[in-house]
Coordinates of C-alpha atoms in Angstrom, one line a residue:
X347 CA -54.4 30.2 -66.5
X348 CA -53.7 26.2 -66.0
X349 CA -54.3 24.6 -63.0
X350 CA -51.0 22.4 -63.3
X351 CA -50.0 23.2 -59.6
X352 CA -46.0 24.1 -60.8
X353 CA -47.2 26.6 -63.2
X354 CA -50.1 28.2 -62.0
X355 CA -50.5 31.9 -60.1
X356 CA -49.7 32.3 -56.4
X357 CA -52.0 30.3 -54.4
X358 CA -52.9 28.0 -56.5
X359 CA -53.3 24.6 -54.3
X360 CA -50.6 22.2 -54.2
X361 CA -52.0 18.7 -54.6
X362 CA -49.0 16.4 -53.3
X363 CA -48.6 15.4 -50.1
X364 CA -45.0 16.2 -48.5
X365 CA -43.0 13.2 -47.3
X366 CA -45.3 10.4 -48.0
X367 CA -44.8 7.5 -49.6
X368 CA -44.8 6.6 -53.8
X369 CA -49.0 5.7 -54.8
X370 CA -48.3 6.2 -58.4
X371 CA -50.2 7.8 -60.9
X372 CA -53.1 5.7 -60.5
X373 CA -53.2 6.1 -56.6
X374 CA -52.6 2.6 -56.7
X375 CA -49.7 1.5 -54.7
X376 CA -46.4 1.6 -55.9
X377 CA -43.9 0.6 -53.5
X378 CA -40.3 -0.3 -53.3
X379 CA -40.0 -3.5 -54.5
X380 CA -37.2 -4.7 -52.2
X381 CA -35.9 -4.5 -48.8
X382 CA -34.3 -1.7 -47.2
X383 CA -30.7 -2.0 -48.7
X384 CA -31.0 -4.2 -52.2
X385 CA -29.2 -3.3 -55.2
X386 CA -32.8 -2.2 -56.8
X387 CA -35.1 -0.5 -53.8
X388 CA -37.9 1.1 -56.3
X389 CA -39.1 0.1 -59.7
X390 CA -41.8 2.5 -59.8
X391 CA -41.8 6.6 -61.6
X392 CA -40.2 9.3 -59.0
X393 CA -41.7 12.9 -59.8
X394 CA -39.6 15.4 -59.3
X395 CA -39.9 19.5 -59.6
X396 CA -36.7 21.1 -61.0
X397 CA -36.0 24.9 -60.0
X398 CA -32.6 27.1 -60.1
X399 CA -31.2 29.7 -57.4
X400 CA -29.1 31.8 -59.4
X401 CA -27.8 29.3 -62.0
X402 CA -27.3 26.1 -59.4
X403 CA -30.0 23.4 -59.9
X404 CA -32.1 22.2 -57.3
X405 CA -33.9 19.4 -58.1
X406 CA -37.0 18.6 -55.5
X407 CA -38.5 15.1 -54.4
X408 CA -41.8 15.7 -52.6
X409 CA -42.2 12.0 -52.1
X410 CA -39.2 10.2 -50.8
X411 CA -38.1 7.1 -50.0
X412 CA -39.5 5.7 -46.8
X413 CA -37.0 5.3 -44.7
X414 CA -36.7 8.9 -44.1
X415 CA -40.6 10.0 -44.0
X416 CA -41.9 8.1 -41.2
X417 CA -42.9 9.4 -37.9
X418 CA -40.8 10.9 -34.7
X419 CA -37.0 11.6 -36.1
X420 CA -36.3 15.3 -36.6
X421 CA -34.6 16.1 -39.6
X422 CA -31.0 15.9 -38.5
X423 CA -31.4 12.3 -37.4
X424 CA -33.5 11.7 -41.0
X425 CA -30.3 12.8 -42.7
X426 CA -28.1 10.1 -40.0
X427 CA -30.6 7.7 -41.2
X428 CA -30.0 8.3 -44.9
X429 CA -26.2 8.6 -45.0
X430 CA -27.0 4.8 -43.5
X431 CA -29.8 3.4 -45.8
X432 CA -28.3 2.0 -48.7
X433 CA -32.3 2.2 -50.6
X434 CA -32.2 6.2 -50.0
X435 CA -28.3 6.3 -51.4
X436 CA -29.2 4.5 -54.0
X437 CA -32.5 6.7 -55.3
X438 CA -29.8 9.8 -54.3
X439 CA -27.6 8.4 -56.9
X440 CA -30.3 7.6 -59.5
X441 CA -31.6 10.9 -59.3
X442 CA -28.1 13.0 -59.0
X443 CA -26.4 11.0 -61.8
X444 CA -26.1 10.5 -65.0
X445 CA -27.9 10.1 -67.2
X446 CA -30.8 12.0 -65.2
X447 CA -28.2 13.8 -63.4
X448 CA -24.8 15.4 -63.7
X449 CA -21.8 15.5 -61.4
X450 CA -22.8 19.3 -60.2
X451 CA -26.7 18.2 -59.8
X452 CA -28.0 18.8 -56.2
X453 CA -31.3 18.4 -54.7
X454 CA -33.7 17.5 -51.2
X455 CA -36.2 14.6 -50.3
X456 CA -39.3 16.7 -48.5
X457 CA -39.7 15.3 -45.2
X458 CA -41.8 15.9 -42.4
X459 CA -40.9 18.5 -40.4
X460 CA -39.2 18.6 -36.3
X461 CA -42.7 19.7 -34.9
X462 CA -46.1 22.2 -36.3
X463 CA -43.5 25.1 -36.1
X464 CA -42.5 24.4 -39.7
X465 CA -44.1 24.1 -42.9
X466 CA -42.1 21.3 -44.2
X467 CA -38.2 19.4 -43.3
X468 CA -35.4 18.8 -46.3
X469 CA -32.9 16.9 -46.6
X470 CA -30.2 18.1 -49.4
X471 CA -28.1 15.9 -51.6
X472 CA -25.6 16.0 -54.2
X473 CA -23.5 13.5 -55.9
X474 CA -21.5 12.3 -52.5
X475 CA -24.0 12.6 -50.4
X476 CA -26.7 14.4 -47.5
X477 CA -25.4 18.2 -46.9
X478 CA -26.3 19.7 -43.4
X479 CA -27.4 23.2 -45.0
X480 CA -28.1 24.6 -48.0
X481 CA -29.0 28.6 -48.9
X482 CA -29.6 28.4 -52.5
X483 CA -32.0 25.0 -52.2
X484 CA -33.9 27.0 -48.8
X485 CA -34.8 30.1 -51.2
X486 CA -36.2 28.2 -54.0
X487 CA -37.8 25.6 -51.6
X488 CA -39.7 29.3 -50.5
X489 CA -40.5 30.0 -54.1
X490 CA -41.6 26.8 -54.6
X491 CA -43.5 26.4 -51.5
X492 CA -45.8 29.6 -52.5
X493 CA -45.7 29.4 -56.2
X494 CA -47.5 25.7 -55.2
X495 CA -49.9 26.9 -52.7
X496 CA -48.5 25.0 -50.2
X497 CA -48.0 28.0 -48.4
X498 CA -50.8 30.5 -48.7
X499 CA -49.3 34.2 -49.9
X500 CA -50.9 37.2 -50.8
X501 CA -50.4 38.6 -54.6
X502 CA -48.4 41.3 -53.0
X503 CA -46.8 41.2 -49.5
X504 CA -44.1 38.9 -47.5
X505 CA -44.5 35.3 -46.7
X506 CA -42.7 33.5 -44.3
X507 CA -41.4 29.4 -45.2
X508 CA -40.3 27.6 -42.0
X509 CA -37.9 25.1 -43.0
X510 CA -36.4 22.6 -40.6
X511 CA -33.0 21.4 -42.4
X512 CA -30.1 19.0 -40.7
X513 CA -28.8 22.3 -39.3
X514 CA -31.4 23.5 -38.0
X515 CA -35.0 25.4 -38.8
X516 CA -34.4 28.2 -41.0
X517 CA -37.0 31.0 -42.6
X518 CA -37.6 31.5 -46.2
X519 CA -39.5 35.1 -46.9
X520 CA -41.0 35.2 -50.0
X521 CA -41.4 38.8 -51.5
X522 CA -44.5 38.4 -53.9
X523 CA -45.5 41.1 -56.0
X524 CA -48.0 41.3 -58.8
X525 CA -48.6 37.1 -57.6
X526 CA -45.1 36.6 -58.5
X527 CA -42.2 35.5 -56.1
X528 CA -39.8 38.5 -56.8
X529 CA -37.2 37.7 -54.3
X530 CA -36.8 35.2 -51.5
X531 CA -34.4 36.2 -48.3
X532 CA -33.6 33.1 -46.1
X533 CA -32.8 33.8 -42.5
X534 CA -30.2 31.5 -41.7
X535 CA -29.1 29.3 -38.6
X536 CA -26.1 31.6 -36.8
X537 CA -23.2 31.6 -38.2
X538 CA -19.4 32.3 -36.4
X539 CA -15.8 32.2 -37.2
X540 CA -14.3 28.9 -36.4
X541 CA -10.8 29.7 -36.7
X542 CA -8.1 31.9 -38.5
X543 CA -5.0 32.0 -40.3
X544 CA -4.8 28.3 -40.7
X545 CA -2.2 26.9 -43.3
X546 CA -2.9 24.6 -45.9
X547 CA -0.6 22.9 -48.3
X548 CA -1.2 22.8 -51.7
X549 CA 0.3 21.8 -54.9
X550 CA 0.1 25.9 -55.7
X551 CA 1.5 26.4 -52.5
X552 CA 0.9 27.0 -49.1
X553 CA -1.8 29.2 -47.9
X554 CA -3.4 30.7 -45.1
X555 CA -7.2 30.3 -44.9
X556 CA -10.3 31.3 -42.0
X557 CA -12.4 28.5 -41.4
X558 CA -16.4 29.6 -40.6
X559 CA -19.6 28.1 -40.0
X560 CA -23.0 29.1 -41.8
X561 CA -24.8 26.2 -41.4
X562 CA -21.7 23.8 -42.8
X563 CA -18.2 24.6 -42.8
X564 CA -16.5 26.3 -45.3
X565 CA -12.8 27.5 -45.4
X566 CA -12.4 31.2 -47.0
X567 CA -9.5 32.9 -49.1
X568 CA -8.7 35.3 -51.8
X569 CA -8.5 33.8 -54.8
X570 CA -5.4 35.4 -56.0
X571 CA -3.1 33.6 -52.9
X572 CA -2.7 31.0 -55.4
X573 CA -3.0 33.4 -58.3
X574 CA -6.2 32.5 -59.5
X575 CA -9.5 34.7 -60.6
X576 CA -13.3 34.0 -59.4
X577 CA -14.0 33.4 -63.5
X578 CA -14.8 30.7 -65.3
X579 CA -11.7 29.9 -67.4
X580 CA -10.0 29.4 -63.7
X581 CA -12.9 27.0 -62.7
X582 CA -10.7 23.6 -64.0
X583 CA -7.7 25.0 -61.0
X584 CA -10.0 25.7 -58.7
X585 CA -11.4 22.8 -58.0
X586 CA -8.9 21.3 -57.9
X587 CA -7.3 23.4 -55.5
X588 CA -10.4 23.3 -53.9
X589 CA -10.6 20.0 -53.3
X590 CA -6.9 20.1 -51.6
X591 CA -7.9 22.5 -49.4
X592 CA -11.3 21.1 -47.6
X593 CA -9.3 17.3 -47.7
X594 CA -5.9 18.4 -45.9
X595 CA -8.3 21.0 -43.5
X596 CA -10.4 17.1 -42.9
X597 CA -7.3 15.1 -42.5
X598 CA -6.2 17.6 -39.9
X599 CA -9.5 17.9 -37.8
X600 CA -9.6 21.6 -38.2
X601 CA -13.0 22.3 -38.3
X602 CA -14.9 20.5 -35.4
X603 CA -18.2 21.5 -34.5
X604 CA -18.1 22.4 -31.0
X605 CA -21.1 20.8 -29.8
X606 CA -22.5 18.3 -32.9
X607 CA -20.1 16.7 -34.2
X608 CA -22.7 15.7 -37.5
X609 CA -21.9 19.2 -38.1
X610 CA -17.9 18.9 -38.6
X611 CA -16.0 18.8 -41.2
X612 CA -15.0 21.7 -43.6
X613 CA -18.2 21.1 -46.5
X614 CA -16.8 23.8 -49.1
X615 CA -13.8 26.2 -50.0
X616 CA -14.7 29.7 -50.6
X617 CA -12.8 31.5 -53.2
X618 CA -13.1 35.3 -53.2
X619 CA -12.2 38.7 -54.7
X620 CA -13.5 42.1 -54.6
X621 CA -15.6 42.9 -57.4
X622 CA -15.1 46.8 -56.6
X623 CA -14.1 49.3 -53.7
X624 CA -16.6 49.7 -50.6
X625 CA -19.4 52.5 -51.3
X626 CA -21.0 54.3 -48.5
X627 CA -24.3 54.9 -48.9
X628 CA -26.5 58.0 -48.0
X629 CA -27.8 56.9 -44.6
X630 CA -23.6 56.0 -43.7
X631 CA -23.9 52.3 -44.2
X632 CA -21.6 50.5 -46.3
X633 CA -22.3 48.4 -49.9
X634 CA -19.8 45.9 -50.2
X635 CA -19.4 44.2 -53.7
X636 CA -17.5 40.9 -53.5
X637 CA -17.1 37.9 -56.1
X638 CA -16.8 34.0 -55.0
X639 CA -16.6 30.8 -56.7
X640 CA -17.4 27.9 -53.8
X641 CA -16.7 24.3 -54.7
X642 CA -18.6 22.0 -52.5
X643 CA -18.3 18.1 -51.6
X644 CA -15.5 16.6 -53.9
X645 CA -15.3 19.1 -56.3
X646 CA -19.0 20.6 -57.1
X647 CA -19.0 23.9 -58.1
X648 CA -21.3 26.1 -57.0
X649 CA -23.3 28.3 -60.1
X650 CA -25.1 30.7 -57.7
X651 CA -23.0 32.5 -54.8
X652 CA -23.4 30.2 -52.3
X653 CA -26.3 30.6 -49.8
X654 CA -24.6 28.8 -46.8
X655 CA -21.1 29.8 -48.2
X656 CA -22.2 33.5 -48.3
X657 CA -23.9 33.0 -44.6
X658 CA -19.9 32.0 -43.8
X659 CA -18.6 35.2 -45.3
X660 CA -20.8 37.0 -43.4
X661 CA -19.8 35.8 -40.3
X662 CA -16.1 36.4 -41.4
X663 CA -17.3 39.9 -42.5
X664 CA -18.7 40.6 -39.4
X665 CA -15.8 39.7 -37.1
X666 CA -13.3 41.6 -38.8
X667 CA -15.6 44.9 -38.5
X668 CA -16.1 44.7 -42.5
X669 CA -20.1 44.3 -42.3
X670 CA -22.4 46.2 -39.5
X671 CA -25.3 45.9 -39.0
X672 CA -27.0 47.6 -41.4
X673 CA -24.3 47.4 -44.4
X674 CA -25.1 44.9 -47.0
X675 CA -22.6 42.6 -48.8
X676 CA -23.3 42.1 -52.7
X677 CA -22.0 38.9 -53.7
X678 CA -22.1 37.7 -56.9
X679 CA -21.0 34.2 -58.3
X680 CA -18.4 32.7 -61.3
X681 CA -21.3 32.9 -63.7
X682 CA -22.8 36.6 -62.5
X683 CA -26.0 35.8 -60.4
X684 CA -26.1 38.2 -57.0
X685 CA -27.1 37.4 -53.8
X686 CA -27.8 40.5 -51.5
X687 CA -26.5 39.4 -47.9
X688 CA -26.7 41.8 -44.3
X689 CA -27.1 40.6 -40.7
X690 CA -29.6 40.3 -39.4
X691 CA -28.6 40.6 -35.3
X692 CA -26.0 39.4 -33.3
X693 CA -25.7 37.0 -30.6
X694 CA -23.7 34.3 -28.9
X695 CA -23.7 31.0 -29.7
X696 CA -21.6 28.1 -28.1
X697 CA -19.7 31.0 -26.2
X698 CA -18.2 33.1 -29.2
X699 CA -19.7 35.7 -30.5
X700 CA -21.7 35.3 -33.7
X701 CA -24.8 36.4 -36.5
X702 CA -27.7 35.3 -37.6
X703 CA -27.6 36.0 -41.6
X704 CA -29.9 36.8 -43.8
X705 CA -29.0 36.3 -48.1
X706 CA -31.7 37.4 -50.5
X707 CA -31.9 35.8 -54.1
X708 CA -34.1 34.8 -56.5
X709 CA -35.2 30.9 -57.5
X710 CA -37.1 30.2 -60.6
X711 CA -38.6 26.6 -62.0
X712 CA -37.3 24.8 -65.1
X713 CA -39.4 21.7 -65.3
X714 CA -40.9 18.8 -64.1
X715 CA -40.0 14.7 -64.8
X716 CA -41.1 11.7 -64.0
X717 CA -37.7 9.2 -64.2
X718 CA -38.2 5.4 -64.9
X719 CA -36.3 2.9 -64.3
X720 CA -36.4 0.2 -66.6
X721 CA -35.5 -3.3 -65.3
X722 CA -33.2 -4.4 -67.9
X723 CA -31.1 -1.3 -67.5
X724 CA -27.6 -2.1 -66.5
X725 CA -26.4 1.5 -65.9
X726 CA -29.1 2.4 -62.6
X727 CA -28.9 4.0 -60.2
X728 CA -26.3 5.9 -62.8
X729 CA -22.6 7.2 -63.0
X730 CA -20.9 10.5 -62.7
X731 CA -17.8 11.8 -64.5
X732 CA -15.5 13.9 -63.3

């Protein structure tokens, strides 16, 4: 069995640090070459560990830049301070874009975490920016965090991966079996229904959509209100409507935070259909099988089913009697991946009533780079077409 810490059994020890800043390969330092904020902030290699969540890439950084690893901030003010530094945008863009990227590439920096309670903070990118939560990245960031040792796990048992993330600290719990990760379930921030039967216009049309929090905002509806499918050959129309959607909901202030206003702002538009009627089940809870397609940002489309997205819909679910405790949603994305989601209790939170989710999928690794930069190169940090 190698040693190589990516590809080796469960528990085998993870050699990197988390957060700290670039020694390359010969421990010797290499640092960023300029000031915080100059067209070319780092010269040197940037290792990275690529995994997927149910077909949606999620490329990690274990060694960010260091503006956002240094001692003291918690994670939500690390993500303020990113949005801000023009060095960390610019090592974002250079690993999100082309030509080591793509226009639905998405990511985290490791960072320290709030306090000893966690194991390890991220902070989630994508082509336009710093995300405040992100499901499908938390559940391979679990896989990842015991397939490298970095977490110690048992070759068959439960695991649990404290994450703190801008939103808040969430729990990955890694299923191993055999010294495999056969499933991760991530037990998500609480999530609650903003508001309801809000109109939107479109070029389609006008619609009605529910807005809900899980961790970001999202705004929900049935696909076929603007007779559209949650499949691929409808992908093109929905993001664009998509797109409409979260930008008319943003020009109108309809989804403030109630209490953090870093938090505001509708994140992502849920498409969804059922995939099949409700089955009750032997012990008289309910399986619910639904199909979304979420597009995220300005016009990312999500591959898996959405971890955060799904955390929304279960929050909608719940409120409108559709998911008890005890029923489980199945909800699979455009390209057929399934996350299993329930809840996991309820509570209150900022005086409405509310859930704390729980979404189980699966997250496996697809490689590891090293990406250069090479002085000369007038294309860095990259492009994006869309």
């Amino acid at each position: 069995m190698t040693a190589d810490p990516y590809t080796g059994p469960i528990g085998t020890a993870y050699t990197g640090p988390i957060g700290t800043a670039y020694t390359g390969p010969t421990g010797t330092a290499l640092p960023y070459t300029g000031p915080t904020g100059t067209a070319l902030p780092y010269t040197g290699p940037i290792d990275t560990v690529d995994w997927h969540t149910g077909g949606e890439p999620f490329r990690i950084v274990p060694a960010p830049p260091p503006a956002v690893t240094g001692h003291g901030p918690t994670v939500a003010e690390r993500r303020t301070a990113a949005m801000t530094d023009a060095g960390v945008q610019w090592t974002r863009a250079l690993l999100c874009g082309e030509p080591r990227g793509h226009a639905d590439m998405y990511g985290a920096f490791l960072v320290p975490p709030d306090d000893a309670g966690a194991h390890l903070g991220a902070l989630f990118w994508h082509k336009d920016g710093f995300s405040t939560a992100c499901g499908h990245g938390t559940i391979a960031l679990g896989a990842w965090a015991v397939a490298t040792g970095l977490v110690p796990a048992p070759a068959d048992g439960t695991t649990d991966v404290v994450i703190d993330v801008p939103s808040g600290r969430v729990t990955a719990s890694v299923r191993t079996a055999g010294g495999r990760a056969a499933d991760v379930t991530f037990v998500n921030v609480p999530g609650h229904v903003h508001a309801r039967g809000v109109e939107v216009a479109t070029s389609l049309g006008t619609v009605t959509v529910d807005i809900a929090y899980g961790g970001a905002m999202y705004a929900v509806l049935p696909a076929h209100r603007l007779g559209l499918r949650v499949r691929p050959g409808d992908v093109t129309a929905i993001v664009a409507a998509g797109r409409e959607i979260r930008d008319a909901l943003n020009a109108a202030r309809a989804a403030e935070h109630p209490e953090d206003d870093r938090l505001s702002g509708v994140y992502g538009t849920v498409f969804t259909e059922e995939a099949g009627a409700p089955v009750e089940r032997p012990d008289g809870t309910w399986l619910l099988h639904h199909r979304n397609v979420t597009v995220f940002a300005d016009g990312q489309v999500d591959r898996s089913p959405c971890g955060s997205g799904t955390a929304a819909r279960v929050a909608l679910l719940a409120d409108a009697g559709e998911l008890r405790l005890g029923d489980e949603l199945r909800h699979e994305s455009v390209v057929g991946s399934v996350f299993r989601a329930r809840i996991e209790r309820s509570t209150t939170v900022h005086g409405r009533p509310a859930v704390v989710p729980a979404v189980t999928g699966t997250a496996y690794a697809t490689g590891t780079s090293r990406f250069t930069v090479d002085p000369d190169d007038a294309l860095v940090p990259g492009f994006v077409l869309r």
